[in-house]
CSV table of C-alpha atoms and ligand atoms in Angstrom, one decimal:
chain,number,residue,atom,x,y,z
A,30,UNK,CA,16.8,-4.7,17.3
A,31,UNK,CA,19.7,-6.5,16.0
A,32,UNK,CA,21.1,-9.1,18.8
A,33,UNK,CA,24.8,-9.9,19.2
A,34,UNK,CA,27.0,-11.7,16.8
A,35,UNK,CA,29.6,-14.4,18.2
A,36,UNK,CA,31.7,-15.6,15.8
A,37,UNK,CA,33.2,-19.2,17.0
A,38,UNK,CA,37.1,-19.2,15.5
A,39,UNK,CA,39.4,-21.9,16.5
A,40,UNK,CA,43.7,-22.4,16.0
A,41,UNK,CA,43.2,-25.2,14.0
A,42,UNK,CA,40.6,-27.5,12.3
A,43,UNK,CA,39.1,-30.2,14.5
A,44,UNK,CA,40.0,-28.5,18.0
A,45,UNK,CA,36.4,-28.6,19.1
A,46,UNK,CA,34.4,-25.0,17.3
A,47,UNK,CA,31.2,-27.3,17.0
A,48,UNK,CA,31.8,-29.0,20.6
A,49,UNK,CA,32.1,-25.6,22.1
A,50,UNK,CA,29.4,-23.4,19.3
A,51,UNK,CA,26.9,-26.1,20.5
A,52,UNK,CA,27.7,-25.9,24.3
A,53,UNK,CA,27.2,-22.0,24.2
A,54,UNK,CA,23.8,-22.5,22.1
A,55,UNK,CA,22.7,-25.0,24.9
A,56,UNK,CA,24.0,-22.8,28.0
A,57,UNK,CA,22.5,-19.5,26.6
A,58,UNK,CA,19.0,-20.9,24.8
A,59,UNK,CA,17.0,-21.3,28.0
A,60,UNK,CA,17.3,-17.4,28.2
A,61,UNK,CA,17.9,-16.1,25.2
A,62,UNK,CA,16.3,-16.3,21.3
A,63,UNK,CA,19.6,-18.2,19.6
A,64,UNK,CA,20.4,-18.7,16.4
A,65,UNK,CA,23.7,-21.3,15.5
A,66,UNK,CA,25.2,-21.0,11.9
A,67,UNK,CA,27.7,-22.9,10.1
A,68,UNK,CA,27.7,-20.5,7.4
A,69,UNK,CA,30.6,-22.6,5.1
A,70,UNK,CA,30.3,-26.5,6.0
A,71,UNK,CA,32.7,-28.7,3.7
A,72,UNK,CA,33.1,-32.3,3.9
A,73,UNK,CA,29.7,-33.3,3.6
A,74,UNK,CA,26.9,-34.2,1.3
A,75,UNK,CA,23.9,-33.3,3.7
A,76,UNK,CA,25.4,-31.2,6.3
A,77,UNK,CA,22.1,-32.3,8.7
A,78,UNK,CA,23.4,-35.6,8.8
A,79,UNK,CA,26.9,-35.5,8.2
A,80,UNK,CA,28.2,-32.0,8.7
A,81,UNK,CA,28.5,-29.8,11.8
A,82,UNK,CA,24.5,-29.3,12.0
A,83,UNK,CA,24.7,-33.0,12.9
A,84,UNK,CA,26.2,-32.8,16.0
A,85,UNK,CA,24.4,-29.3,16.8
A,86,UNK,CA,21.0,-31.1,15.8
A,87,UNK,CA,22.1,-34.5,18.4
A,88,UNK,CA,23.1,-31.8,21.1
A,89,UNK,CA,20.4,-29.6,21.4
A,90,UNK,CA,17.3,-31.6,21.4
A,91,UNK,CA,13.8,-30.1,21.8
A,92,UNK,CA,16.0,-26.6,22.5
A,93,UNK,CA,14.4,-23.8,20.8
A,94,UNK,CA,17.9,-22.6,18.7
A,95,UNK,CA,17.5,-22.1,15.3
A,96,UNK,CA,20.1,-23.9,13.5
A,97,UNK,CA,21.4,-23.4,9.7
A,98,UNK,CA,24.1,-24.4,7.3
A,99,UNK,CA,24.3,-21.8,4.4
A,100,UNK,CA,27.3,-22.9,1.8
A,101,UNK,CA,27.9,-26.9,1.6
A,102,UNK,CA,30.3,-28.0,-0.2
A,103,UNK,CA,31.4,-31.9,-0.5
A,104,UNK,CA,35.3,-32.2,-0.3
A,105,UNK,CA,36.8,-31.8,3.4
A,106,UNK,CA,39.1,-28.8,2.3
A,107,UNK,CA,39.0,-25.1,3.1
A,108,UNK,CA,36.3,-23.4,1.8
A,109,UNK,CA,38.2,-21.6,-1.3
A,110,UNK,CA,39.7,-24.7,-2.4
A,111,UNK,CA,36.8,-27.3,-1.9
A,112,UNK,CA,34.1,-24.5,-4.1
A,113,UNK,CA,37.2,-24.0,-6.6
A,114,UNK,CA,36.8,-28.1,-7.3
A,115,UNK,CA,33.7,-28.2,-7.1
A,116,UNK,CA,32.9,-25.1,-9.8
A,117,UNK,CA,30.8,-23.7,-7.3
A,118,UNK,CA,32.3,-20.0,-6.4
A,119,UNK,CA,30.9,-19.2,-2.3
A,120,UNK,CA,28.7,-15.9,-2.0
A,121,UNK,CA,30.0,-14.8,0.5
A,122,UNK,CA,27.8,-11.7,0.3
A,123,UNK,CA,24.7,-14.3,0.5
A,124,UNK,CA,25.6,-15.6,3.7
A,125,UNK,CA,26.3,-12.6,5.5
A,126,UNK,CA,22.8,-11.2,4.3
A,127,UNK,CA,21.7,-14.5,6.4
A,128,UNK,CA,23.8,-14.5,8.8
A,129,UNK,CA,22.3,-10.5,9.4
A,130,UNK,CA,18.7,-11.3,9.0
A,131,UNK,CA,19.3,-14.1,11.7
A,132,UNK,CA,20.8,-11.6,13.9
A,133,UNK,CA,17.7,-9.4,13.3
A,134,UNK,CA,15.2,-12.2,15.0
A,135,UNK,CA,18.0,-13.4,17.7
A,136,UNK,CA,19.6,-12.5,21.1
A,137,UNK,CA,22.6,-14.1,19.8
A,138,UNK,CA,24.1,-15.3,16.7
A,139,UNK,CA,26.7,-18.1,17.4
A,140,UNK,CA,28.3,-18.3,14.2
A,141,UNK,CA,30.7,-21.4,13.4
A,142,UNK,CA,34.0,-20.9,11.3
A,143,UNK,CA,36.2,-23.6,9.2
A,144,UNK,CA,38.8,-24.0,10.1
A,145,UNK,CA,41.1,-21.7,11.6
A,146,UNK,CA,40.6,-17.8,11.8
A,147,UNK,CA,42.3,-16.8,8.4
A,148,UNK,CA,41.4,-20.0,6.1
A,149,UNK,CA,40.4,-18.6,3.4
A,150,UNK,CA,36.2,-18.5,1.3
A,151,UNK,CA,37.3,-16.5,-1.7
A,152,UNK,CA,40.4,-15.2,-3.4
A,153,UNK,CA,39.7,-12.3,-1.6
A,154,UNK,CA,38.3,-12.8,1.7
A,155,UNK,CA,38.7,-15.2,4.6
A,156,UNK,CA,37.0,-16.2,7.6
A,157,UNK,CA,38.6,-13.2,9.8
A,158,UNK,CA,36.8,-10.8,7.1
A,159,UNK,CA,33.3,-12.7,7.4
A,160,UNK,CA,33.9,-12.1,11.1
A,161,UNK,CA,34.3,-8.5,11.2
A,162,UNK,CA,31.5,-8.1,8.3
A,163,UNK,CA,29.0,-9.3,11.0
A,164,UNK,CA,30.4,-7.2,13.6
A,165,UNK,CA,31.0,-10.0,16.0
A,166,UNK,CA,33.2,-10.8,18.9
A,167,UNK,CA,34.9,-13.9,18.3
A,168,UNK,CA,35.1,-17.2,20.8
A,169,UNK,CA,38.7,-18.6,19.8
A,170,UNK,CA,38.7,-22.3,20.7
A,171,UNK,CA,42.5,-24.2,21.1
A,172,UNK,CA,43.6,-27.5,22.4
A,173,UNK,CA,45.1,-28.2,25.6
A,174,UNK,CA,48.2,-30.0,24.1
A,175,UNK,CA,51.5,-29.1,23.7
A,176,UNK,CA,51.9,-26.8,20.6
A,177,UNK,CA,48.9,-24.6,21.6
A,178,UNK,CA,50.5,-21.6,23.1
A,179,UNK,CA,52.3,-21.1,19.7
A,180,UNK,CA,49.1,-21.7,17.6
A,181,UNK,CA,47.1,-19.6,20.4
A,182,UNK,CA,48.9,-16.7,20.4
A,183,UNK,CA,49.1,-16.7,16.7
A,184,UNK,CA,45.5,-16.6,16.4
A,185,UNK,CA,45.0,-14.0,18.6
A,186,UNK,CA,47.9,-11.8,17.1
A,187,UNK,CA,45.5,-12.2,14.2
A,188,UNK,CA,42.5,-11.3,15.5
A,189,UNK,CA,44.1,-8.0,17.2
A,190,UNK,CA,46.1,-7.2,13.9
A,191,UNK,CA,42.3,-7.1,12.2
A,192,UNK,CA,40.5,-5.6,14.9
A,193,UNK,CA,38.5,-8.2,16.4
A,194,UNK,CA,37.6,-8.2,19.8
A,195,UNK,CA,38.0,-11.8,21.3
A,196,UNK,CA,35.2,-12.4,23.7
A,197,UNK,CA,36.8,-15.5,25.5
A,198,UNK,CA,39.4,-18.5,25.3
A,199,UNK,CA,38.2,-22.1,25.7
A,200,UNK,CA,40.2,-24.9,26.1
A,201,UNK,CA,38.6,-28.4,25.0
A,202,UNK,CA,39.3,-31.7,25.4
A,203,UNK,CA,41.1,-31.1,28.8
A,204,UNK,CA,42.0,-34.3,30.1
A,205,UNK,CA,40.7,-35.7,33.2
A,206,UNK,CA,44.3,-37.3,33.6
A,207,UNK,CA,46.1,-33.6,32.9
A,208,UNK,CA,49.8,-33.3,33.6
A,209,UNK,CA,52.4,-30.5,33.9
A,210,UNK,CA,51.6,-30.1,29.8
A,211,UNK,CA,47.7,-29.1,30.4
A,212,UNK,CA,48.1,-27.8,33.9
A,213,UNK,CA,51.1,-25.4,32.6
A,214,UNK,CA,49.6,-24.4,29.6
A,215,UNK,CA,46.7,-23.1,31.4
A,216,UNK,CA,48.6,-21.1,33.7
A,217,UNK,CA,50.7,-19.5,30.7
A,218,UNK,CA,47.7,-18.4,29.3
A,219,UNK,CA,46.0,-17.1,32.6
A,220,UNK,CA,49.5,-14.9,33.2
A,221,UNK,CA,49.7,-13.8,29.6
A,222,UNK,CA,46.4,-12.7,29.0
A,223,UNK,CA,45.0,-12.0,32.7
A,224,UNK,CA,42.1,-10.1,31.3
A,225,UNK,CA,40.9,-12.5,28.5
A,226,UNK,CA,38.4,-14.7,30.0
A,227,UNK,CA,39.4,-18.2,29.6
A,228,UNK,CA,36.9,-21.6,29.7
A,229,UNK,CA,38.0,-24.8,30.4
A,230,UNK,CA,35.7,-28.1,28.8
A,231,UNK,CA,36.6,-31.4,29.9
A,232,UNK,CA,37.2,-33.5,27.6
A,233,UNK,CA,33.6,-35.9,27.9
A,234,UNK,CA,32.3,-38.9,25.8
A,235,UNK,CA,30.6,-36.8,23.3
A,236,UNK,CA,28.4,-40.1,22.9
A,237,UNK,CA,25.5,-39.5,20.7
A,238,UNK,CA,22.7,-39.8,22.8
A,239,UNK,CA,23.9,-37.2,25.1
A,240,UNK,CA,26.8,-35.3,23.5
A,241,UNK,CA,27.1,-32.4,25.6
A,242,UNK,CA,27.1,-34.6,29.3
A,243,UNK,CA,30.5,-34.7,31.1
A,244,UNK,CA,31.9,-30.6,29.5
A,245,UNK,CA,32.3,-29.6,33.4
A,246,UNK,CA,32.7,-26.2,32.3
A,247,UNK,CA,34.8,-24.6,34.1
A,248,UNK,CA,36.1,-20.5,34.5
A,249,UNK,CA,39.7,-19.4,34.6
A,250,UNK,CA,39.7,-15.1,34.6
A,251,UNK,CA,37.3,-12.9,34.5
A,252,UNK,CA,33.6,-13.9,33.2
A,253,UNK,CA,32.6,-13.4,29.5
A,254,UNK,CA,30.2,-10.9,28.9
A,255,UNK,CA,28.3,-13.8,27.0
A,256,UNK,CA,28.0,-16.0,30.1
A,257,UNK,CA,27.5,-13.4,32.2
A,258,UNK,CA,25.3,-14.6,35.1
A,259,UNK,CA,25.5,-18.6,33.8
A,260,UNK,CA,27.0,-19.1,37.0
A,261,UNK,CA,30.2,-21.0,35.8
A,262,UNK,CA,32.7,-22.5,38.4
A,263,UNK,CA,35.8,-21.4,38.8
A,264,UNK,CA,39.2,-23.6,38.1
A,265,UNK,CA,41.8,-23.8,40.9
A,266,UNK,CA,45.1,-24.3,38.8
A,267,UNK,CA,46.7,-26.6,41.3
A,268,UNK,CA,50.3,-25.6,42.6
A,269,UNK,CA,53.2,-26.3,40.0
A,270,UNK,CA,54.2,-30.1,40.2
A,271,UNK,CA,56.7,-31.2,38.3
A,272,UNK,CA,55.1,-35.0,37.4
A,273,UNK,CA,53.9,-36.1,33.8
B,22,ATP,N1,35.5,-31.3,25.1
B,22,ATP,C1,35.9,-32.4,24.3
B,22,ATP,N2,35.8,-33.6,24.7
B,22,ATP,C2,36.1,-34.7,24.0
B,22,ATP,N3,36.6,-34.5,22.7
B,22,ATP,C3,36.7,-33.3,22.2
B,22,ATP,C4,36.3,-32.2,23.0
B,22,ATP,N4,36.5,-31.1,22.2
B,22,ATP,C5,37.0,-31.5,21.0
B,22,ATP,N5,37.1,-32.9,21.0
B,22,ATP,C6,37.6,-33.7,19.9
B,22,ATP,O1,37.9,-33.0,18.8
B,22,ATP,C7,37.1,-33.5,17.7
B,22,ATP,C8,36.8,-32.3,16.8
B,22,ATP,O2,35.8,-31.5,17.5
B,22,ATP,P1,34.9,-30.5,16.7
B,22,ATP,O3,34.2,-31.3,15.6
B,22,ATP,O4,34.2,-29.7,17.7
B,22,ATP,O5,36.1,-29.6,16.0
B,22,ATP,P2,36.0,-28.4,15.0
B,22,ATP,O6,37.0,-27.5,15.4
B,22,ATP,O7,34.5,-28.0,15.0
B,22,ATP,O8,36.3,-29.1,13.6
B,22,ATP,P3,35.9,-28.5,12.1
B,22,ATP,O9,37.1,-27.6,11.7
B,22,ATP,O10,35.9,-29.8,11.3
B,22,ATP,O11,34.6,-27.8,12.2
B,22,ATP,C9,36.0,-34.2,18.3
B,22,ATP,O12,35.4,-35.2,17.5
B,22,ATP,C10,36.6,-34.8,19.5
B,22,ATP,O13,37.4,-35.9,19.1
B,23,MG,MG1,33.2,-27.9,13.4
């Protein structure tokens, strides 16, 4: 039986897709078989020690997730442009055959994007396509910072306009220091989308030896069906302030 697909989207490059795809891998792997792809890795020459498997590799340990990079390509640009320089056209019909047969053998296939949800792989298809190919729900991850309700909502215009199902929100990188910025932006999301779960990450050391410790995960709405009996605790926004 083929397990469920979870498709790890973000509102930008380097908002935190690996921080968060290799949280969920850790939080669901003592329970369930999980598999963790970065299906189109650019910006690096041997992705296990310098792409996005390097950090999922340094966070998971002796966990039992089985962890792949599929397309790498060596220029940090969006996928279409870096394999258009590179002469190396992306099969993007190769990777969802692997991305499928992982899915066979797992509970759960976290799958990591680049970039944002519509950067593009091909003249033709782009990362929101690759989503819905494999069926999945998608995890959209955005900063806490000013400017993130614009690119949030954007993204998940986008996903709704292509008829992707958004599993959750996560917010990472909230600061332990937050002001009416963070704390507001969090409750404009909670009283926009009430029913979209939303996840809170702290924003930790991410130090090598440990790069998960310090996430302090934290719930805001209702539970994802992914987490569902993880036992996350829930965020009390505190009442509106008006320091900064
Ligand atoms: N919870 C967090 N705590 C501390 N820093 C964070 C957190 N989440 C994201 N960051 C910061 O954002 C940076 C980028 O995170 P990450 O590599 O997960 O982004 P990404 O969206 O996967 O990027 P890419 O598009 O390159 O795959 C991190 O190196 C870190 O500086
Ligand atoms: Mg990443």
């Amino acid at each position: 039986m083929t397990g469920r697909t979870v498709f790890v989207t973000g509102t930008d490059t380097g908002v935190g897709k690996t921080v968060v795809a290799a949280w969920l891998a850790a939080t669901l792997a003592p329970h369930q078989r999980v598999a963790l792809v970065k299906p189109f890795q650019t910006g690096a020459v041997d992705p296990a020690a310098d792409g996005d498997e390097a950090f999922y590799r340094a966070a998971l340990g002796d966990e039992a997730v089985d962890i792949r990079t599929l397309v790498s390509l060596p220029e940090p640009l969006a996928p279409s442009i870096a394999a258009e320089r590179a002469n190396e056209p992306i099969d993007v019909a190769a990777a969802l055959v692997e991305c499928r047969a992982l899915a066979k053998k797992s509970d759960i296939t976290l799958v990591e994007g680049a970039g944002g949800l519509l950067v593009s792989l091909t003249a033709e298809h782009d990362m929101a396509d690759f989503a819905a190919a494999l069926d999945a729900s998608l995890v959209v991850v955005a900063r806490p910072s000013l400017g993130t309700l614009n690119h949030t909502t954007l993204t998940l215009e986008a996903a709704e306009r292509r008829g992707l199902p958004v599993e959750m929100l996560v917010i990472s990188g909230f600061p332990k220091d937050a002001g009416v910025t963070e704390w507001e932006n969090l409750r404009w999301f909670r009283d926009r989308y009430p029913a979209l779960p939303l996840v809170v990450l702290a924003e930790a050391p991410l130090a090598p030896s440990d790069p998960l410790a310090g996430l302090e995960p934290h719930l805001l709405g209702p539970i994802p069906p992914v987490l569902a009996g993880r036992g996350l605790p829930t965020l009390d926004l505190p009442a509106q302030s008006s320091d900064s």
